[in-house]
XYZ file of C-alpha atoms in Angstrom:
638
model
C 42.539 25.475 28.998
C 39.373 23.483 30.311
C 36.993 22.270 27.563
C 34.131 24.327 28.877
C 36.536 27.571 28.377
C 37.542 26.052 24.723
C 34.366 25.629 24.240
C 33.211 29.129 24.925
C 36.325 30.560 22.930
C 35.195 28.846 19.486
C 31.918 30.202 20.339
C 33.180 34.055 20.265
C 34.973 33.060 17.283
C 32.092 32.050 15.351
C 30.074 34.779 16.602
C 32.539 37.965 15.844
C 32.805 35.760 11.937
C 29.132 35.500 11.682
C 28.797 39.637 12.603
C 31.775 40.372 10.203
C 30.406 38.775 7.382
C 27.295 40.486 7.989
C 28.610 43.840 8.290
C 29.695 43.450 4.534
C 26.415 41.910 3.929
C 26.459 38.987 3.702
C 24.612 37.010 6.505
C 25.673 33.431 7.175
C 24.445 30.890 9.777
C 26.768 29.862 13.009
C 26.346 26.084 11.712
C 28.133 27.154 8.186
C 31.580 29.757 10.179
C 31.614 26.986 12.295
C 32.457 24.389 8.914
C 34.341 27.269 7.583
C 36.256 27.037 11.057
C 36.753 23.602 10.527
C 38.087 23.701 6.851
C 40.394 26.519 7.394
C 41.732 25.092 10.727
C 41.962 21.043 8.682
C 44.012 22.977 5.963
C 47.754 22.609 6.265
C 48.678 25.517 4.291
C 47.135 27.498 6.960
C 49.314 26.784 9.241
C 47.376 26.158 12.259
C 48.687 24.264 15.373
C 45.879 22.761 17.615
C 48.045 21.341 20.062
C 48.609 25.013 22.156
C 46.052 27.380 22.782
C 45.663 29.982 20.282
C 47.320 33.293 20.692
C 45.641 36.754 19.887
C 47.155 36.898 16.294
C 46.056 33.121 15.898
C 42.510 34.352 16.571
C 42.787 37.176 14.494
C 44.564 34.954 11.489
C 41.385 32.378 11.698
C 38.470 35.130 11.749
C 40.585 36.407 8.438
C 40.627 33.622 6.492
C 37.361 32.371 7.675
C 35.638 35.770 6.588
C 37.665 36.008 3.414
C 36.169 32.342 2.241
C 32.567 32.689 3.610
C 32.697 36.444 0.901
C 34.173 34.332 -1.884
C 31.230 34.501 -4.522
C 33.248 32.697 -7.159
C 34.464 29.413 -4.848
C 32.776 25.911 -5.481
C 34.013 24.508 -2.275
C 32.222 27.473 -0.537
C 29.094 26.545 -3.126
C 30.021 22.867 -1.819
C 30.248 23.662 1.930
C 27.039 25.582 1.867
C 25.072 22.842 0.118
C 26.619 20.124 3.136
C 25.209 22.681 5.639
C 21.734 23.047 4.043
C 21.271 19.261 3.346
C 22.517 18.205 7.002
C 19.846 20.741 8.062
C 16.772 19.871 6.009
C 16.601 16.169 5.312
C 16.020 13.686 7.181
C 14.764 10.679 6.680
C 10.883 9.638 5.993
C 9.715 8.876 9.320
C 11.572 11.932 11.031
C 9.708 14.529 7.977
C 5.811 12.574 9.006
C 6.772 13.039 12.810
C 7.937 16.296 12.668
C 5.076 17.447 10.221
C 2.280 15.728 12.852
C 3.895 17.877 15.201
C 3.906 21.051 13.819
C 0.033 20.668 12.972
C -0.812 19.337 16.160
C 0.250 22.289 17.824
C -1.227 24.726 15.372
C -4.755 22.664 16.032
C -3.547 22.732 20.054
C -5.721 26.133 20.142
C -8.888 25.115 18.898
C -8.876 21.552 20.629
C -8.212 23.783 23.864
C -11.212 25.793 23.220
C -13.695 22.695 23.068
C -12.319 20.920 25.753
C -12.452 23.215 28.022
C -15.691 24.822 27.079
C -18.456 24.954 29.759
C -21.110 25.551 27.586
C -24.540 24.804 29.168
C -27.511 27.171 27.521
C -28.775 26.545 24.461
C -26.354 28.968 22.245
C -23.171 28.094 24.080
C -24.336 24.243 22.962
C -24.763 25.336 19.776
C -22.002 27.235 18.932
C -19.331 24.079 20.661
C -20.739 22.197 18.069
C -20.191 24.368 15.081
C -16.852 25.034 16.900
C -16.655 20.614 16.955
C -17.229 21.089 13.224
C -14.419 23.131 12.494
C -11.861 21.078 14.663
C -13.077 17.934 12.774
C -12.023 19.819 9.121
C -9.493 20.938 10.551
C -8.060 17.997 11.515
C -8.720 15.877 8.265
C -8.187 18.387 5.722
C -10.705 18.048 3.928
C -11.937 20.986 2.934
C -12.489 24.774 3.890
C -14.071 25.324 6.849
C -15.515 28.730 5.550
C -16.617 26.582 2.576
C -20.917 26.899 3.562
C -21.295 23.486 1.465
C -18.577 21.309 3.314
C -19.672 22.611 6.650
C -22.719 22.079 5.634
C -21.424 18.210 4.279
C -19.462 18.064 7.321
C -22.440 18.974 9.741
C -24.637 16.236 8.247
C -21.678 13.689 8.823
C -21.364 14.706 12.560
C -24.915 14.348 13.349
C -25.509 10.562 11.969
C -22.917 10.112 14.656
C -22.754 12.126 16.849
C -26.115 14.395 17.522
C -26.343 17.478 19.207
C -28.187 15.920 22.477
C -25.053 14.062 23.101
C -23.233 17.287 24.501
C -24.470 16.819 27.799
C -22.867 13.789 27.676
C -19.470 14.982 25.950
C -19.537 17.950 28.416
C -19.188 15.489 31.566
C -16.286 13.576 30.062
C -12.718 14.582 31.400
C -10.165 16.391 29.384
C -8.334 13.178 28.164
C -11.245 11.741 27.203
C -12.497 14.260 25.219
C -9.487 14.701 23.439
C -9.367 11.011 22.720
C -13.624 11.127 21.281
C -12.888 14.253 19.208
C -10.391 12.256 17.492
C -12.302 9.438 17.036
C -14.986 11.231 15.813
C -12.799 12.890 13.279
C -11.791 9.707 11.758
C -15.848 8.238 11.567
C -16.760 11.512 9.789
C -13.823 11.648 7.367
C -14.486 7.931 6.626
C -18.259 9.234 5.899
C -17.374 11.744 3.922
C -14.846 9.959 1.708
C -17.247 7.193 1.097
C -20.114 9.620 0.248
C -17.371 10.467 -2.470
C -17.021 7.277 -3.782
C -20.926 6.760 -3.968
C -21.624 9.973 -5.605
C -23.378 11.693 -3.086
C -21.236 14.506 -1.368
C -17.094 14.746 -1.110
C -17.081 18.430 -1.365
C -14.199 19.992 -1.383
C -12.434 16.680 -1.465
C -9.074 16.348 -3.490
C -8.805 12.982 -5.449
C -5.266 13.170 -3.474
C -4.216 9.318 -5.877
C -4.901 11.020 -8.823
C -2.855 14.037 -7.898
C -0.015 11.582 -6.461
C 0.071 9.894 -9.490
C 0.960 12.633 -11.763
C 3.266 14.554 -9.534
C 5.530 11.213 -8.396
C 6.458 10.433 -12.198
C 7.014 14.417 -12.688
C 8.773 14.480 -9.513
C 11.038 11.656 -10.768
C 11.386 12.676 -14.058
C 12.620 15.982 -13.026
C 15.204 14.444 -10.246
C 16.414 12.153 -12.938
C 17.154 15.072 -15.752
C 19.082 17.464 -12.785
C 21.070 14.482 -12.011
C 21.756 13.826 -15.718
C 22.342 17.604 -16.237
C 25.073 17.472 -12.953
C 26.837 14.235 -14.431
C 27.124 16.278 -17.883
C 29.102 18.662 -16.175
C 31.102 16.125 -13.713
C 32.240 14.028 -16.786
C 33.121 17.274 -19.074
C 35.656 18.477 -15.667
C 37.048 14.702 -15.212
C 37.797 15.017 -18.899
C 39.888 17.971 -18.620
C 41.510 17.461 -15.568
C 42.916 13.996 -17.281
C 43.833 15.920 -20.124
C 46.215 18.118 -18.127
C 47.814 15.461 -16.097
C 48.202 14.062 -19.754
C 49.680 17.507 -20.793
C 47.263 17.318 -23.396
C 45.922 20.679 -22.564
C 46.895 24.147 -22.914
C 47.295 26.559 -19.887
C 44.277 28.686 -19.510
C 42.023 26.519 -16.233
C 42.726 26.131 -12.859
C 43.130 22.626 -11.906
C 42.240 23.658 -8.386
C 39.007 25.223 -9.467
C 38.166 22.242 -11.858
C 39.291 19.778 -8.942
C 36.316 21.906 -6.503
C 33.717 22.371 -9.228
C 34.044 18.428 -10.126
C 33.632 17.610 -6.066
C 30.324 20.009 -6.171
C 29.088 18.156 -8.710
C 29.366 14.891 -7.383
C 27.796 16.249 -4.079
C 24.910 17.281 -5.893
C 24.665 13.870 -7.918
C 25.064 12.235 -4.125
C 22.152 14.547 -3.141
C 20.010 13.993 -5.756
C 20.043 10.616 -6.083
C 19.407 10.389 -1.809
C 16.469 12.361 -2.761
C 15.275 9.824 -5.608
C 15.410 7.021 -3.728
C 12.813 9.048 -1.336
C 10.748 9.772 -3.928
C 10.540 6.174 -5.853
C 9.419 4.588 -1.962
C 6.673 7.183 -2.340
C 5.973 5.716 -5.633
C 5.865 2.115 -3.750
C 3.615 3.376 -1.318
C 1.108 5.385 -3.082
C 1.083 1.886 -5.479
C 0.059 0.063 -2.067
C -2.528 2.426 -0.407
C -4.709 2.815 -3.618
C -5.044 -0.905 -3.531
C -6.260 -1.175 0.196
C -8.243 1.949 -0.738
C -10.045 -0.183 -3.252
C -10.134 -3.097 -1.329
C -11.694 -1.176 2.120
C -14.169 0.996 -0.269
C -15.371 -2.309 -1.731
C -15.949 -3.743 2.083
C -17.833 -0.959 3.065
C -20.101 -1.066 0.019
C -20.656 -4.887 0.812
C -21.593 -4.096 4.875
C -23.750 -0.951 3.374
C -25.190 -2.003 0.231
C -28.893 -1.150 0.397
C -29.884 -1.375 4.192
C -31.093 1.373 6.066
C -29.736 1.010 9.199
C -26.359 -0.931 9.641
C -24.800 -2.049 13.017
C -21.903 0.850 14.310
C -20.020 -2.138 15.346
C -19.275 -3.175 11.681
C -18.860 0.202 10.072
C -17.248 2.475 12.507
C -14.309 0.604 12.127
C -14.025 0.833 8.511
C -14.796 4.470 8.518
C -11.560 4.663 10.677
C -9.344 2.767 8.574
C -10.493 4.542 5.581
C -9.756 7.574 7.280
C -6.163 6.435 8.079
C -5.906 5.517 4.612
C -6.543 8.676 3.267
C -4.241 10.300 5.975
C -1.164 8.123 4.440
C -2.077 10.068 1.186
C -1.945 13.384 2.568
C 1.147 12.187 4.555
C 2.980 11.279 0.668
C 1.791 14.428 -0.293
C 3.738 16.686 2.493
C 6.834 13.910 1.916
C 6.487 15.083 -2.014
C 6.325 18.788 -1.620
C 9.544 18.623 1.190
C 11.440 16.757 -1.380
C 10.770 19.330 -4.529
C 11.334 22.112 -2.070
C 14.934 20.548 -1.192
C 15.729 19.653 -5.112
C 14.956 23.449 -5.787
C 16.885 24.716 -2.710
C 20.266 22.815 -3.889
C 19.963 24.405 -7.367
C 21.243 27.841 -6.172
C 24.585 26.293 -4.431
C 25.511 25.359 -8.197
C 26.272 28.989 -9.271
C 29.768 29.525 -8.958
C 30.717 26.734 -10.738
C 27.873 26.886 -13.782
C 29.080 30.665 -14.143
C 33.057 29.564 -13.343
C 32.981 26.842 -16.166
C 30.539 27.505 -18.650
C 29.946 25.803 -21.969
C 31.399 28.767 -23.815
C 34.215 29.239 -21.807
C 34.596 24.983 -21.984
C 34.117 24.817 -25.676
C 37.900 26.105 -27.142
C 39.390 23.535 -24.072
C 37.291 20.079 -25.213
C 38.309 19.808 -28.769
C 40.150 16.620 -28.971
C 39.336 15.996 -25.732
C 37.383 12.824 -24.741
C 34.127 12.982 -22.460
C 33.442 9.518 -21.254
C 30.635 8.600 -18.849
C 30.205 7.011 -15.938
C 28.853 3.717 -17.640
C 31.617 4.198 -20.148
C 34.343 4.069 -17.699
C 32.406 1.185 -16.119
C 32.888 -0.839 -19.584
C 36.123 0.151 -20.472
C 37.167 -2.274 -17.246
C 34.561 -5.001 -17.845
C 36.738 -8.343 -17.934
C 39.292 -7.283 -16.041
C 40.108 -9.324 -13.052
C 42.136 -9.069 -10.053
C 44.489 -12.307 -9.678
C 45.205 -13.082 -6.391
C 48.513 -14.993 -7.189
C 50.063 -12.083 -8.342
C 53.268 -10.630 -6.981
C 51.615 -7.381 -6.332
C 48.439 -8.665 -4.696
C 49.683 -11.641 -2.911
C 48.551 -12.274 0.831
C 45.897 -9.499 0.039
C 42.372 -10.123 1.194
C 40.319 -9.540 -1.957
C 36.207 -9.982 -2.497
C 34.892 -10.837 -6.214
C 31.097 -11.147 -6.673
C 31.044 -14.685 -7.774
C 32.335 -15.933 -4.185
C 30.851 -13.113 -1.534
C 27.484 -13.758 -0.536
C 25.395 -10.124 -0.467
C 28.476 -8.449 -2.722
C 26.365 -5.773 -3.846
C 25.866 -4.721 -0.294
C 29.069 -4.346 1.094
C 29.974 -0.753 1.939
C 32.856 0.970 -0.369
C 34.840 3.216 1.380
C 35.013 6.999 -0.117
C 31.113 6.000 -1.085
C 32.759 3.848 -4.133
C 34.775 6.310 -5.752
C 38.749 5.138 -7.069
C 41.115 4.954 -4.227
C 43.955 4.879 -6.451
C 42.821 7.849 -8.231
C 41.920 9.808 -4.522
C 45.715 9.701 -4.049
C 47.368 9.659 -7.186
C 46.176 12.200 -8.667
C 44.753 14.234 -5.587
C 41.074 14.574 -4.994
C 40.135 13.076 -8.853
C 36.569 11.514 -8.182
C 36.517 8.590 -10.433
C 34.141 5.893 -9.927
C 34.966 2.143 -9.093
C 34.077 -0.818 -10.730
C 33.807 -3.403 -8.040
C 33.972 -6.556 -10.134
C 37.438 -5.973 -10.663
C 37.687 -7.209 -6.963
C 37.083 -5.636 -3.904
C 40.280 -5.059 -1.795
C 39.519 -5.920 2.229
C 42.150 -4.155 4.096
C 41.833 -2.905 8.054
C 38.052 -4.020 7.788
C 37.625 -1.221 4.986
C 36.459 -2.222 1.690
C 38.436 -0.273 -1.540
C 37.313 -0.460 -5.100
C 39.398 0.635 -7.927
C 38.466 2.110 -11.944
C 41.108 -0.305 -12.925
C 43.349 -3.660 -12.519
C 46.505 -1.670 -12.631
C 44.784 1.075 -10.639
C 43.985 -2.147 -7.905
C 47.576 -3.149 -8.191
C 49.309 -0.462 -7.307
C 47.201 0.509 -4.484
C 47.394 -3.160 -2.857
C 51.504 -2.384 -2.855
C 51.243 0.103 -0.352
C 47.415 1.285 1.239
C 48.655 3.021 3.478
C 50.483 5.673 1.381
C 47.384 6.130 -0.265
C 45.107 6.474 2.950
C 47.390 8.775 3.937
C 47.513 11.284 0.208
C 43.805 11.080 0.378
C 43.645 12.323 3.971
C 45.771 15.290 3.160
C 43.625 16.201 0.017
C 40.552 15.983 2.209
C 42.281 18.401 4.221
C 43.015 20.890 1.924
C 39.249 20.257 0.673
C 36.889 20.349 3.942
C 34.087 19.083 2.037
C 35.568 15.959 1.169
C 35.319 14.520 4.331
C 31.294 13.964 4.153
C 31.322 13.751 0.379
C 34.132 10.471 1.098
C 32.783 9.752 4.385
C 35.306 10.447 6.145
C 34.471 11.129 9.745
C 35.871 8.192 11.334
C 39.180 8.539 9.672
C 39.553 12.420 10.473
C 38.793 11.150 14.388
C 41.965 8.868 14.396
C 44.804 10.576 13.311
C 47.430 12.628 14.330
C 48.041 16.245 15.049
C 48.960 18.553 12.356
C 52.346 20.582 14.345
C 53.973 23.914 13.155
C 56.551 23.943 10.544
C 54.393 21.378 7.723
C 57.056 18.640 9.293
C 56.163 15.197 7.318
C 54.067 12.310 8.661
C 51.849 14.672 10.820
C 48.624 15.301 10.203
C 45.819 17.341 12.282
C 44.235 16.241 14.314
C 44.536 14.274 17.570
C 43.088 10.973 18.711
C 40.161 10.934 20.266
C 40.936 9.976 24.017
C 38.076 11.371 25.867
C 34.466 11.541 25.796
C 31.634 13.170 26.973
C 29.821 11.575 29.433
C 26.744 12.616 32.040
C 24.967 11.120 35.044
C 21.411 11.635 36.349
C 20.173 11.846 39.762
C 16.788 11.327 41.046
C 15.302 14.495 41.655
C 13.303 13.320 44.657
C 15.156 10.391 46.292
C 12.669 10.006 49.469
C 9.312 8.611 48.259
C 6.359 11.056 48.805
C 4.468 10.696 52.003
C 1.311 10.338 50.594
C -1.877 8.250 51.460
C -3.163 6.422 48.699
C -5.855 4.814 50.489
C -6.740 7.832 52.054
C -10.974 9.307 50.918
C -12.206 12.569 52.433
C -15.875 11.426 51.306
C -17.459 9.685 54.158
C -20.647 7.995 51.214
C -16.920 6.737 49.701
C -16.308 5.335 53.093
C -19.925 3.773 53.721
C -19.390 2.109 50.629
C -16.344 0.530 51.304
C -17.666 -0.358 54.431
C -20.842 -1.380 52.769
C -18.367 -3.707 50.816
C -16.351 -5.296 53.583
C -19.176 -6.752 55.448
C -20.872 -8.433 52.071
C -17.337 -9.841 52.078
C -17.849 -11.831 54.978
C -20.655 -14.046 53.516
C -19.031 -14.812 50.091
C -16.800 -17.404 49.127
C -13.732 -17.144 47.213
C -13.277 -19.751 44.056
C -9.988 -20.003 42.766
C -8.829 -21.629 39.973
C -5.691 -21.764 37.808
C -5.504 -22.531 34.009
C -2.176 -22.861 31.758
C -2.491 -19.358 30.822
C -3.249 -18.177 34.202
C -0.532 -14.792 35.172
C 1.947 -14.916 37.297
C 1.933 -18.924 37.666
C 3.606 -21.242 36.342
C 3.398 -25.295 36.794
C 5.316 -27.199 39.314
C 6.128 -31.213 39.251
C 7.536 -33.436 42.232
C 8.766 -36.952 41.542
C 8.569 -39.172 44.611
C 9.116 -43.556 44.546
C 5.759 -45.374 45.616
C 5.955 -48.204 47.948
C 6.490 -51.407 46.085
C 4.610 -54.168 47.650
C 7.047 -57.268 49.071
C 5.521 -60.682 50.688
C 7.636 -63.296 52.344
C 6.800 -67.218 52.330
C 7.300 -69.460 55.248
C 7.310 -73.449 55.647
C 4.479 -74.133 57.355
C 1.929 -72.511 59.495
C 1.955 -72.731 63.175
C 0.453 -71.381 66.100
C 0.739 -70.995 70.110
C -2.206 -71.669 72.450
C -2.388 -71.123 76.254
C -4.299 -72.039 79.240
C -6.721 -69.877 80.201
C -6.099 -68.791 84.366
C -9.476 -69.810 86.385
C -9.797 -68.733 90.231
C -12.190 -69.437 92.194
C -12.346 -67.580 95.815
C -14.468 -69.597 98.664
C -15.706 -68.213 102.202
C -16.153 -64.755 100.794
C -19.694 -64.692 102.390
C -18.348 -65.548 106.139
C -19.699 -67.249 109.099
C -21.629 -64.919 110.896
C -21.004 -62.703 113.495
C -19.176 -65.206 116.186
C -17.471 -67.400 112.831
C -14.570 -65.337 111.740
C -14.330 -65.311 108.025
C -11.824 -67.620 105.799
C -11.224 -67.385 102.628
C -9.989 -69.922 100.132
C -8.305 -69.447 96.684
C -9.162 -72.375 94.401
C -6.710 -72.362 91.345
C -9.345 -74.039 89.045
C -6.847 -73.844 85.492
C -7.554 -75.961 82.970
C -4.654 -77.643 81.044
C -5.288 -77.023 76.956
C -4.699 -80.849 76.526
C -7.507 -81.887 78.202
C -10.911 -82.588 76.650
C -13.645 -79.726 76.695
C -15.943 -81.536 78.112
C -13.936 -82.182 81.688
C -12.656 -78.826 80.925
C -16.136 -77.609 81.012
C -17.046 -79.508 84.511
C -13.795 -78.579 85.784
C -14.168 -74.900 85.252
C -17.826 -74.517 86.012
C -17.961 -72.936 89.701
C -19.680 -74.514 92.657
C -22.962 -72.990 93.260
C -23.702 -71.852 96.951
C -26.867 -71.599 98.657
C-alpha cells in the first residue's frame, strides 16, 4: 500500500470513530481519535501488527476499542489524553499568543481601515463624516475607550485636530493606499500618546484604564492561584505514590486498582507539568510589567520636561515621544491579552481532572491511608541528601557519571523522562518518582538519567538498557506517557511490535524515510516587459529636457573609506636606486675640423672654359690658433 493510500485509510478511520462517538453523543475532535488511534494501536495487549496492511476485522477491531475508550467517563488516561490534546492545541509560547492576537484584530479593524482608504470623499459632508469615521479607526485601534462614548470621541476629536486638522484631507485624500495606511497608523500612535499624557497631567484620559494598576493586582492573583492548583494536584500525586508503594510493600489491603492509581498519579503529574509551564508564563509577565512601568515613568517624565509650560513645542521633539508612549502602553494591553489566555487555559485543564477527583476521593482514600506514609516531593528530595554516587564502585565502574561540583551549567542539563526516577519507570512500571540529581547524573548514549536513590542509581547503571526497554513497554501500554516522559524520539527508533507478543519486539519501525518536496518556478522565462518604456510624451520632454542639460555638466567623483561597493587596493613596486661609477682620470678626444676651399667657381668668360680647384685648407689641432686662424681664413676675390 502507497503512503498516500495509508494515508487516506487512517483518515476514514478517524472519521467513521469521530461519527460513532457522536452518534452516542459524545462529540470528539479528529486530533483526539487520532491519539486514541495511536494509544490503542502502541498497546501490546491489543494485539495489533503494523507491519501488513490491516484486514477488514483489523479495521473493525481498532474503531472498537478506539470508540469504547474515547466513551470511558471514568478513565484518567482518557482525562490525561484529552488534556495533551487541548494543551498541544492552545498554548504556545509568548511571542506566537502577541502575533496571533495582532492578527486576529488586524483583520477585524481590516473593514474600517478599508472604508477610509478608499473613500473618495470630496464635498463638504463626505469630508466630514471620513473624519469622524478617522476618529473611530484611531479608538479603535488603541483601545482606549468606547467609540460611542460622546466624551472620548469628543477627547479623541480634540487630540486629532492639534495634529492633524480637518483641512489636511485634501491632502490625505491624494496619498496612495499604502501610504495612507502607513499615516493612519502613525497618527494613531501621536493621539494615543496625547491622550495618555493628558491622563497623567490631569486634564482628559477618559475612558482610559490605569492598565499597571490592573496588571499589578491580577499577576500576584494570577500566581497565587497557579501556585495553590499546583499545590492542590501534588496533594493528590503524593497521596497515590503513597499507596501504590504501600501495595508493592503488601502493606495494603485489596480494595484499589493499581492500574487506575498508576493513570490517576500520571494525570496528576501532567497537570503539575502544565501548570507550572503556565507559571513560568505568568512570572515573565510579572518581569515585564516590572520593566514597562519604569520606562513609563521615565518617558512621562521626558515629555513633561520638553512640554513643561510652553505654548507651542517643536513636532520634531514630541511626536516621537507620543509614539513611544503609545508603544508603551500597547506592551500593557499586550500583558493583559497574555494574562487573560493564561487564566482561560488554567480553567480549561480543571475539567480533564474529573475522573480521577471523583475515582479517588478523600472519602473513598481515607480507610486506605491509615498507617500509610504521604511524603512530598521535597521530602523525598531530603531523604537522599548526602548520598553520593562513587564512581569506583563495582556496579558503576567505567560509567560516565556528572555531579554538580565538577559540571559546569549542571542545573541545565536536560534529564531524560523530564527528571523523573529511571529506576523506578522500570521497576516498578510507570511509578513517577522524582530524581534527585546530586546523587550523580548517569551519561549514557548522550542521555542524561537521574535516580530518587544511590541504590536506585546502582542498579540501573548494571544494565540501562533493560530499563530503557521496561519503560518503553509501560509507555506503551500508557499512550500518554510518551509526551508526559518525552518520549518522541525514542518511540521513532525502535522496533516493530509482530503478532503473537514474541519477546524483544516492540512497535514500531525505524524511521527510514522522509518526507521531502521540491519547488519550481512558476514562471521560468522572465516577463517581456519594458521598464523604461512611458506612454506620456511631457514624461518624455522631460527626460529629454534632462539629457541635453547633461551635456554641459561635469561629473565629480570621489571615493571615501566608507564609500559602497569599493574597497581599497595597494601595489608594491621597487624604485630605482641611484648607482655612480668612478674612473681614474678624466680625458677627452679632440679632432680637426675639415676646411675646403673651392677656386674657379666664377669661370673665365665665355671663350675661358671654367676650372675648378679644391683647396683642402684643414687645420691640424696641434697647431697654434693664430696660424690656424690665417690658415683657415679664405682668399678674398675681386
Amino acid at each position: 500500500m502507497s503512503r498516500a493510500q495509508a494515508e487516506s485509510v487512517i483518515k476514514n478511520i478517524i472519521r467513521e470513530i469521530a461519527q460513532e462517538c457522536a452518534s452516542k453523543g459524545q462529540a470528539v475532535s479528529e486530533t483526539l481519535v487520532a491519539f486514541m488511534v495511536k494509544a490503542v494501536v502502541l498497546n501490546p495487549e491489543n494485539e495489533f501488527n503494523v507491519d501488513r496492511t490491516l484486514t477488514k476485522d483489523d479495521v473493525q477491531k481498532l474503531i472498537k476499542l478506539c470508540v469504547y475508550r474515547l466513551l470511558d467517563s471514568e478513565s484518567p488516561a482518557l482525562d490525561t489524553i484529552k488534556m495533551q490534546v487541548y494543551f498541544d492545541m492552545n498554548y504556545t509560547t509568548r511571542g506566537d499568543f502577541l502575533d496571533e492576537h495582532r492578527r486576529v484584530l488586524e483583520s477585524r479593524l481590516l473593514p474600517v481601515t478599508r472604508e477610509i482608504t478608499d473613500s473618495r470623499a470630496r464635498t463638504r459632508e463626505e469630508l466630514e463624516s471620513l473624519y469622524r469615521k478617522i476618529v473611530s479607526a484611531i479608538l479603535l485601534k488603541s483601545g482606549l475607550g468606547s467609540p460611542t462614548d460622546i466624551a472620548v470621541v469628543r477627547e479623541a476629536t480634540a487630540a486629532l485636530q492639534s495634529v492633524f486638522p480637518q483641512t489636511e484631507l485634501g491632502t490625505f485624500m491624494t496619498l496612495t493606499k499604502r501610504e495612507k495606511e502607513r499615516q493612519l497608523s502613525e497618527l494613531t500612535m501621536i493621539v494615543t500618546g496625547i491622550r495618555l499624557f493628558n491622563k497623567e497631567c490631569g486634564k482628559g484620559g477618559e475612558g482610559i484604564d490605569d492598565l499597571p494598576a490592573i496588571l499589578n493586582e491580577a499577576v500576584p492573583a494570577t500566581s497565587q492561584n497557579l501556585d495553590h492548583e499546583i499545590q492542590t494536584t501534588l496533594h493528590s500525586a503524593y497521596k497515590y505514590t503513597a499507596l501504590i508503594e504501600a501495595m508493592y510493600q503488601r502493606q495494603l489491603q485489596e480494595g484499589l486498582s493499581m492500574k487506575l492509581l498508576k493513570e490517576a498519579l500520571i494525570n496528576r503529574r501532567q497537570h503539575e507539568t502544565f501548570l507550572k509551564i503556565i507559571l513560568n508564563d505568568v512570572i515573565t509577565c510579572a518581569h515585564q510589567v516590572e520593566q514597562l512601568e519604569n520606562q513609563l515613568a521615565v518617558r512621562m517624565d521626558q515629555l513633561k520636561a520638553t512640554v513643561q509650560a510652553k505654548t507651542a513645542v517643536p513636532t520634531a521633539q514630541v511626536y516621537p515621544q507620543f509614539i513611544h508612549l503609545a508603544q508603551l502602553w500597547s506592551s500593557f494591553q499586550d500583558e493583559m491579552v497574555l494574562l487573560s489566555v493564561l487564566s482561560n487555559i488554567v480553567a480549561s485543564l480543571e475539567p480533564f481532572s474529573s475522573a480521577q477527583r471523583e475515582m479517588f476521593s478523600d472519602d473513598v482514600l481515607a480507610p486506605y491511608l491509615n498507617g500509610v506514609t504521604v511524603k512530598t516531593d521535597e521530602e523525598r528530595i531530603n531523604e537522599s541528601v548526602g548520598q553520593y554516587v562513587n564512581t569506583n564502585d563495582y556496579q558503576v565502574v567505567d560509567k560516565d557519571w556528572l555531579f554538580s561540583n565538577t559540571t559546569k551549567n549542571f542545573a541545565k542539563l536536560h534529564l531524560q523522562y523530564r527528571g523523573y526516577c529511571a529506576y523506578t519507570l522500570g521497576k516498578y512500571d510507570r511509578l513517577l518518582i522524582p530524581a534527585n540529581p546530586e546523587i550523580g547524573v548517569l551519561c549514557y548514549k548522550e542521555h542524561y538519567y537521574a535516580f530518587s536513590s544511590k541504590k536506585a542509581a546502582y542498579e540501573f547503571a548494571e544494565d540501562p538498557e533493560e530499563f530503557i526497554a521496561l519503560i518503553a513497554e509501560g509507555a506503551k501500554k500508557s499512550a500518554e506517557l510518551i509526551q508526559l516522559l518525552e518520549l518522541h524520539t525514542q518511540f521513532s527508533t525502535i522496533a516493530l511490535y509482530s503478532q503473537g507478543k514474541e519477546s524483544g519486539k516492540l512497535i514500531e519501525k525505524p524511521i527510514t524515510k522522509c518526507d521531502s518536496a521540491s519547488q519550481t518556478d512558476t514562471h521560468i522565462l522572465e516577463p517581456n516587459i519594458v521598464k523604461t518604456y512611458e506612454w506620456n510624451e511631457w514624461e518624455l520632454r522631460r527626460k529629454a529636457i534632462k539629457l541635453a542639460n547633461l551635456r554641459t555638466k561635469v561629473t565629480h567623483a570621489m571615493q571615501t573609506n566608507g564609500s559602497n561597493m569599493r574597497r581599497d587596493n595597494e601595489t608594491q613596486v621597487y624604485l630605482p636606486k641611484e648607482k655612480d661609477t668612478q674612473t681614474k682620470q678624466d680625458n677627452y678626444s679632440n679632432i680637426s675640423k675639415p676646411q675646403v676651399f673651392l677656386e674657379g667657381l666664377r669661370g673665365g668668360g665665355t671663350s675661358v672654359p671654367t676650372v675648378m680647384t679644391k683647396v683642402d685648407l684643414t687645420v691640424d689641432v696641434s697647431e697654434p690658433p693664430i696660424v690656424r686662424e690665417f690658415l683657415v681664413k679664405p682668399k678674398t676675390h675681386n
